Short mmCIF file of C-alpha atoms in Angstrom, two decimals:
data_model
loop_
_atom_site.label_atom_id
_atom_site.label_comp_id
_atom_site.label_asym_id
_atom_site.label_seq_id
_atom_site.Cartn_x
_atom_site.Cartn_y
_atom_site.Cartn_z
CA MET Z 1 12.40 6.09 -30.21
CA ARG Z 2 9.75 7.63 -28.46
CA LEU Z 3 10.22 11.41 -27.05
CA SER Z 4 10.23 11.49 -23.29
CA GLY Z 5 7.25 14.14 -23.36
CA ARG Z 6 5.17 12.28 -25.89
CA MET Z 7 1.54 10.87 -23.70
CA HIS Z 8 1.40 7.50 -24.44
CA THR Z 9 0.17 4.23 -22.33
CA ALA Z 10 2.09 1.42 -20.76
CA SER Z 11 2.11 -1.80 -23.10
CA PHE Z 12 3.38 -4.62 -24.34
CA ALA Z 13 4.68 -3.35 -27.64
CA GLY Z 14 6.46 -0.55 -25.12
CA VAL Z 15 8.34 -3.70 -22.90
CA ARG Z 16 9.64 -4.61 -26.43
CA ASP Z 17 10.99 -0.93 -26.47
CA ALA Z 18 12.26 -0.59 -23.41
CA ALA Z 19 14.24 -3.99 -23.87
CA ARG Z 20 15.92 -2.04 -26.94
CA GLN Z 21 16.57 1.02 -24.62
CA ILE Z 22 18.15 -0.57 -22.07
CA ALA Z 23 20.22 -3.12 -23.82
CA GLY Z 24 23.65 -2.79 -22.81
CA HIS Z 25 23.19 -0.67 -19.72
CA ALA Z 26 21.15 -2.71 -17.56
CA VAL Z 27 22.24 -6.42 -16.37
CA ARG Z 28 20.40 -9.44 -17.77
CA THR Z 29 19.88 -11.47 -14.66
CA PRO Z 30 20.41 -15.06 -14.35
CA LEU Z 31 17.27 -16.75 -14.19
CA ILE Z 32 18.85 -19.22 -11.23
CA GLU Z 33 17.35 -22.96 -9.97
CA SER Z 34 18.59 -24.35 -6.76
CA PRO Z 35 17.92 -28.08 -6.27
CA ALA Z 36 18.15 -27.74 -2.60
CA LEU Z 37 15.10 -25.05 -2.96
CA ASN Z 38 13.47 -27.45 -5.39
CA ALA Z 39 13.48 -30.22 -3.12
CA HIS Z 40 12.61 -28.53 -0.09
CA VAL Z 41 9.11 -27.49 -1.65
CA GLY Z 42 8.58 -30.53 -3.87
CA GLY Z 43 8.56 -28.47 -7.06
CA ARG Z 44 10.73 -26.54 -9.40
CA VAL Z 45 11.65 -23.16 -9.09
CA LEU Z 46 13.25 -20.70 -11.13
CA LEU Z 47 14.39 -17.37 -9.24
CA LYS Z 48 15.10 -14.20 -11.40
CA ALA Z 49 17.99 -12.79 -9.16
CA GLU Z 50 17.36 -9.14 -9.55
CA SER Z 51 19.52 -8.19 -6.54
CA LEU Z 52 22.08 -8.49 -8.84
CA GLN Z 53 21.20 -6.09 -10.89
CA LEU Z 54 22.90 -2.65 -11.18
CA ALA Z 55 21.99 -0.46 -8.16
CA GLY Z 56 21.31 -3.81 -6.55
CA ALA Z 57 17.71 -3.86 -7.60
CA PHE Z 58 15.33 -4.07 -10.95
CA LYS Z 59 14.36 -0.55 -10.65
CA PHE Z 60 17.34 0.33 -12.56
CA ARG Z 61 15.42 -0.97 -15.81
CA GLY Z 62 12.52 1.53 -15.36
CA ALA Z 63 14.85 4.42 -14.14
CA TYR Z 64 16.76 3.94 -17.22
CA ASN Z 65 14.43 3.67 -19.62
CA ARG Z 66 12.68 6.67 -18.47
CA ILE Z 67 15.58 8.96 -18.30
CA SER Z 68 17.65 7.81 -21.38
CA ARG Z 69 14.89 9.65 -23.08
CA LEU Z 70 15.06 12.92 -21.82
CA THR Z 71 15.44 15.66 -24.55
CA ALA Z 72 18.55 17.52 -24.31
CA ASP Z 73 17.11 19.92 -22.73
CA GLU Z 74 15.60 18.34 -20.07
CA LEU Z 75 19.05 17.04 -19.34
CA THR Z 76 20.36 20.02 -18.58
CA ARG Z 77 17.42 20.71 -16.04
CA GLY Z 78 18.35 17.39 -14.07
CA VAL Z 79 16.25 14.87 -12.61
CA VAL Z 80 13.75 14.38 -9.01
CA ALA Z 81 12.43 11.53 -7.21
CA TYR Z 82 11.50 10.36 -4.47
CA SER Z 83 11.97 6.82 -2.69
CA SER Z 84 13.10 4.72 0.73
CA GLY Z 85 16.18 3.65 -1.20
CA ASN Z 86 16.19 1.33 -4.61
CA HIS Z 87 14.34 3.44 -6.99
CA ALA Z 88 16.54 6.31 -5.52
CA GLN Z 89 19.89 4.59 -6.40
CA ALA Z 90 18.72 3.20 -9.78
CA VAL Z 91 17.63 7.19 -10.79
CA ALA Z 92 20.96 8.66 -9.62
CA ALA Z 93 22.86 5.79 -11.72
CA ALA Z 94 20.87 6.35 -14.57
CA ALA Z 95 21.27 9.93 -14.54
CA ARG Z 96 24.75 9.77 -13.85
CA MET Z 97 25.31 7.49 -17.20
CA VAL Z 98 23.50 9.75 -19.24
CA GLY Z 99 25.05 13.08 -18.18
CA THR Z 100 22.68 15.43 -15.72
CA THR Z 101 21.93 15.47 -12.14
CA ALA Z 102 19.83 13.91 -9.80
CA ILE Z 103 18.45 15.10 -6.60
CA ILE Z 104 16.26 12.27 -4.42
CA VAL Z 105 13.79 12.69 -1.80
CA MET Z 106 14.25 9.87 0.98
CA PRO Z 107 12.97 8.60 4.23
CA ALA Z 108 14.81 9.68 7.37
CA ASP Z 109 14.52 6.38 8.36
CA SER Z 110 15.93 5.01 4.97
CA PRO Z 111 18.52 2.36 5.43
CA LYS Z 112 22.21 3.72 5.31
CA VAL Z 113 23.27 1.10 2.95
CA LYS Z 114 20.51 2.48 0.27
CA VAL Z 115 21.55 6.41 1.39
CA GLU Z 116 25.11 5.76 0.88
CA GLY Z 117 24.36 3.86 -2.49
CA VAL Z 118 22.76 7.17 -3.87
CA ARG Z 119 25.26 9.41 -2.84
CA SER Z 120 27.93 7.00 -4.29
CA PHE Z 121 26.05 7.62 -7.83
CA GLY Z 122 26.48 11.34 -7.31
CA GLY Z 123 22.84 11.89 -6.47
CA GLU Z 124 22.07 14.48 -3.65
CA VAL Z 125 19.73 13.23 -0.75
CA ARG Z 126 17.13 15.20 0.62
CA MET Z 127 15.73 14.19 3.95
CA TYR Z 128 11.74 13.90 5.15
CA ASP Z 129 10.00 12.08 7.73
CA ARG Z 130 7.57 10.00 6.17
CA TYR Z 131 4.93 9.97 9.19
CA THR Z 132 4.18 13.74 8.79
CA GLU Z 133 5.35 14.94 5.92
CA SER Z 134 4.50 14.17 1.77
CA ARG Z 135 7.47 12.91 -0.49
CA GLU Z 136 5.16 13.64 -3.46
CA ALA Z 137 4.46 16.99 -2.58
CA ILE Z 138 8.33 17.66 -1.66
CA GLY Z 139 9.12 15.69 -4.96
CA GLU Z 140 6.91 18.46 -6.92
CA GLU Z 141 7.91 21.11 -5.15
CA ILE Z 142 11.39 20.85 -6.23
CA ALA Z 143 11.42 19.80 -9.59
CA ALA Z 144 8.98 22.89 -10.08
CA SER Z 145 11.00 25.38 -8.60
CA LYS Z 146 14.28 24.03 -10.59
CA GLY Z 147 12.25 22.63 -13.68
CA SER Z 148 13.76 19.70 -13.24
CA ILE Z 149 11.85 16.06 -14.31
CA LEU Z 150 10.49 14.09 -11.83
CA VAL Z 151 10.98 10.36 -12.47
CA ARG Z 152 8.02 8.76 -10.22
CA PRO Z 153 9.13 5.36 -8.33
CA PHE Z 154 5.97 3.65 -10.44
CA ASP Z 155 3.12 5.68 -12.15
CA ASP Z 156 4.84 5.94 -15.17
CA PRO Z 157 4.49 4.41 -18.52
CA PHE Z 158 8.16 4.17 -19.24
CA VAL Z 159 8.88 3.30 -15.75
CA ILE Z 160 6.43 -0.04 -16.18
CA GLU Z 161 7.74 -0.72 -19.22
CA GLY Z 162 11.23 -0.89 -18.28
CA GLN Z 163 10.65 -3.20 -15.73
CA GLY Z 164 8.32 -5.28 -17.92
CA THR Z 165 11.34 -6.78 -19.40
CA ILE Z 166 12.19 -8.86 -16.58
CA GLY Z 167 9.12 -10.89 -18.06
CA LEU Z 168 10.38 -10.89 -21.20
CA GLU Z 169 13.79 -11.93 -20.00
CA ILE Z 170 12.39 -14.70 -17.62
CA MET Z 171 10.46 -16.11 -20.80
CA GLU Z 172 13.53 -16.11 -22.81
CA GLN Z 173 15.55 -18.37 -20.48
CA ALA Z 174 13.19 -20.64 -18.76
CA ASP Z 175 13.38 -23.92 -20.20
CA ALA Z 176 9.96 -25.09 -19.29
CA ARG Z 177 6.55 -24.00 -19.29
CA LEU Z 178 5.91 -21.86 -16.18
CA ASP Z 179 2.61 -22.47 -14.21
CA GLN Z 180 2.65 -19.64 -11.68
CA LEU Z 181 5.00 -16.54 -11.47
CA VAL Z 182 5.17 -14.87 -7.86
CA CYS Z 183 6.38 -11.23 -7.41
CA GLY Z 184 6.22 -8.64 -4.81
CA ALA Z 185 4.57 -5.86 -4.80
CA SER Z 186 4.37 -2.33 -3.56
CA GLY Z 187 3.30 0.58 -5.81
CA GLY Z 188 2.85 -1.96 -8.41
CA GLY Z 189 5.29 -0.80 -11.19
CA LEU Z 190 7.03 -4.06 -11.25
CA ILE Z 191 4.42 -6.50 -11.31
CA ALA Z 192 2.83 -4.27 -13.91
CA GLY Z 193 5.29 -4.87 -16.41
CA ILE Z 194 5.48 -8.82 -15.68
CA ASN Z 195 2.04 -8.73 -15.98
CA LEU Z 196 1.90 -6.80 -19.46
CA ALA Z 197 4.86 -9.71 -20.61
CA MET Z 198 2.90 -12.57 -18.84
CA ALA Z 199 -0.21 -11.57 -20.83
CA ALA Z 200 1.14 -11.41 -24.34
CA LEU Z 201 3.56 -14.39 -24.28
CA SER Z 202 2.15 -16.64 -21.73
CA PRO Z 203 -0.85 -15.98 -20.49
CA HIS Z 204 -1.59 -19.49 -19.18
CA THR Z 205 0.75 -18.59 -16.31
CA LYS Z 206 -0.77 -17.81 -13.29
CA VAL Z 207 0.91 -14.07 -11.56
CA ILE Z 208 0.83 -13.96 -7.99
CA ALA Z 209 1.37 -10.94 -5.71
CA VAL Z 210 2.73 -10.96 -2.52
CA GLU Z 211 2.83 -7.72 -0.02
CA PRO Z 212 4.45 -7.26 3.40
CA GLN Z 213 0.90 -8.54 6.10
CA HIS Z 214 -0.11 -5.17 7.32
CA TYR Z 215 1.05 -3.12 3.82
CA ASN Z 216 -1.43 -5.03 1.92
CA ASP Z 217 -3.20 -1.94 0.19
CA MET Z 218 -3.20 -4.08 -3.38
CA GLN Z 219 -4.82 -6.99 -1.48
CA LEU Z 220 -7.24 -4.91 -0.51
CA SER Z 221 -8.08 -3.06 -3.59
CA ILE Z 222 -8.21 -6.16 -5.83
CA ALA Z 223 -10.80 -6.91 -3.38
CA ALA Z 224 -12.68 -4.15 -4.00
CA GLY Z 225 -11.82 -3.34 -7.25
CA GLU Z 226 -11.13 0.31 -6.93
CA ARG Z 227 -7.87 1.44 -5.36
CA LEU Z 228 -7.70 1.60 -1.46
CA THR Z 229 -5.36 2.91 1.34
CA HIS Z 230 -4.70 0.38 4.23
CA PRO Z 231 -5.14 0.78 7.28
CA PRO Z 232 -2.56 2.89 9.68
CA ALA Z 233 0.40 0.00 10.25
CA PRO Z 234 3.20 -0.62 12.13
CA GLY Z 235 6.65 -0.71 10.70
CA THR Z 236 8.07 -3.45 8.61
CA ILE Z 237 11.30 -4.73 7.48
CA CYS Z 238 10.52 -4.38 4.19
CA ASP Z 239 11.19 -0.69 3.49
CA ALA Z 240 11.16 -1.03 0.03
CA LEU Z 241 7.26 -2.03 0.02
CA MET Z 242 5.50 0.55 2.37
CA THR Z 243 3.51 2.29 -0.10
CA ASP Z 244 -0.12 2.54 1.32
CA ARG Z 245 -1.92 2.74 -1.78
CA PRO Z 246 -1.65 1.29 -5.18
CA GLY Z 247 -0.49 3.31 -8.44
CA GLU Z 248 -3.25 5.32 -10.57
CA LEU Z 249 -1.68 3.86 -13.97
CA THR Z 250 -0.11 0.53 -12.31
CA PHE Z 251 -3.94 -0.66 -10.62
CA PRO Z 252 -5.86 -1.19 -13.97
CA ILE Z 253 -2.97 -3.50 -15.33
CA ASN Z 254 -2.52 -5.32 -12.27
CA ARG Z 255 -6.31 -6.32 -11.81
CA ARG Z 256 -5.04 -9.44 -14.01
CA VAL Z 257 -3.24 -11.32 -11.11
CA GLU Z 258 -5.05 -14.43 -10.14
CA ARG Z 259 -4.70 -13.48 -5.94
CA VAL Z 260 -2.65 -11.59 -3.51
CA GLU Z 261 -0.87 -13.36 -0.57
CA THR Z 262 0.86 -11.29 2.28
CA VAL Z 263 3.48 -12.34 4.86
CA SER Z 264 4.87 -11.81 8.03
CA ASP Z 265 8.08 -10.01 9.01
CA ALA Z 266 8.85 -13.53 10.51
CA GLU Z 267 8.21 -15.10 7.32
CA VAL Z 268 10.29 -12.92 5.48
CA ALA Z 269 13.30 -12.92 7.69
CA GLU Z 270 13.47 -16.47 7.24
CA ALA Z 271 13.26 -16.09 3.37
CA VAL Z 272 16.82 -13.88 3.70
CA ARG Z 273 18.24 -16.19 5.91
CA PHE Z 274 17.28 -18.82 3.43
CA ALA Z 275 18.58 -17.00 0.65
CA PHE Z 276 22.14 -16.10 2.29
CA ARG Z 277 22.61 -19.56 3.47
CA THR Z 278 21.07 -22.15 1.23
CA LEU Z 279 21.28 -20.10 -2.23
CA LYS Z 280 24.43 -18.07 -1.35
CA LEU Z 281 22.62 -14.97 -2.23
CA VAL Z 282 21.98 -11.80 -0.54
CA VAL Z 283 18.26 -10.67 -0.81
CA GLU Z 284 16.93 -7.53 1.16
CA PRO Z 285 13.94 -8.10 3.16
CA GLY Z 286 11.59 -6.35 0.32
CA GLY Z 287 12.58 -8.18 -2.66
CA ALA Z 288 12.56 -11.97 -0.32
CA VAL Z 289 8.59 -11.55 0.18
CA SER Z 290 7.86 -13.51 -3.13
CA LEU Z 291 10.73 -16.29 -2.10
CA ALA Z 292 9.04 -16.07 1.62
CA ALA Z 293 5.47 -16.97 0.41
CA VAL Z 294 7.03 -19.54 -1.48
CA LEU Z 295 8.68 -21.06 1.57
CA ALA Z 296 5.70 -20.31 4.01
CA GLY Z 297 3.68 -22.55 1.91
CA LYS Z 298 1.20 -19.70 0.81
CA VAL Z 299 1.79 -20.73 -2.88
CA GLU Z 300 1.65 -24.23 -3.54
CA THR Z 301 4.92 -25.27 -5.68
CA ARG Z 302 4.79 -29.05 -5.43
CA ASP Z 303 4.70 -30.78 -9.33
CA ARG Z 304 4.82 -27.13 -10.26
CA THR Z 305 7.23 -25.08 -12.14
CA THR Z 306 7.14 -21.41 -10.30
CA ALA Z 307 9.35 -18.62 -11.25
CA VAL Z 308 10.12 -16.06 -8.29
CA ILE Z 309 11.06 -12.58 -8.36
CA LEU Z 310 14.01 -11.70 -5.82
CA SER Z 311 13.30 -8.24 -6.53
CA GLY Z 312 16.45 -6.22 -4.66
CA GLY Z 313 19.33 -7.16 -2.52
CA ASN Z 314 20.42 -4.14 -0.63
CA VAL Z 315 20.40 -4.97 2.96
#
């Protein structure tokens, strides 16, 4: 096991190591195929249902991979995280599993179900105003004052590698060659981990990122070749995907994506409805953007095999 304080770079070897680290703790989520969805889009779609993950989203993988590596001394000092909800719940759950405490900085407009989820896992919630305060500054201040370990939502190599275990599982579960993989993007931790796995295991598979229409910082950054911040944007139902700039560690990895698509709130709402009524799955808006892109025809699926990440179900 690598020590938590040792500097390292996220890698495919690290993704494999993360798979060993989280085994028996994270859920090995199913890869689901729906005949109704296949008929609707004219191709094979394999759905990775991370909405069924512990704490309701993929975030538990990275959080547990990071927190389970804390030293005995670090465990006594606890952890701090900032998140709109899914990373928050994942950190609280992982912290309780390993026997440490967690303080979570959450925006005041976080969905109630996510705030209650953090508290149910024993986490302490500190609210902030996402429009006038910096969650990063608050988190770093709390960590400094208490000597706690800051667990970042995406810009941490252990977190990236933990999320990459989804890519490993998909390749083990899929019974066909994957032509493309569609994944939502915000700070980029999930899709960065998946890119590490796909580059090593299935380099021919095109990885397509999807963002909310007005929160397209990754799309802008990929086009410019550098990290950019999107312009001031209206609200979105995709509360989990409101990061305004790609991560410093994730962006170089994610430059290998085939392209970045965007979806409107209306298209996302239709995907949430389709998932519930047709697939019998509860998927939150931020977790449904990849399905939204497929249903809206933003990604061509006819006569192809497409993996789609349903990243969360906390709605």
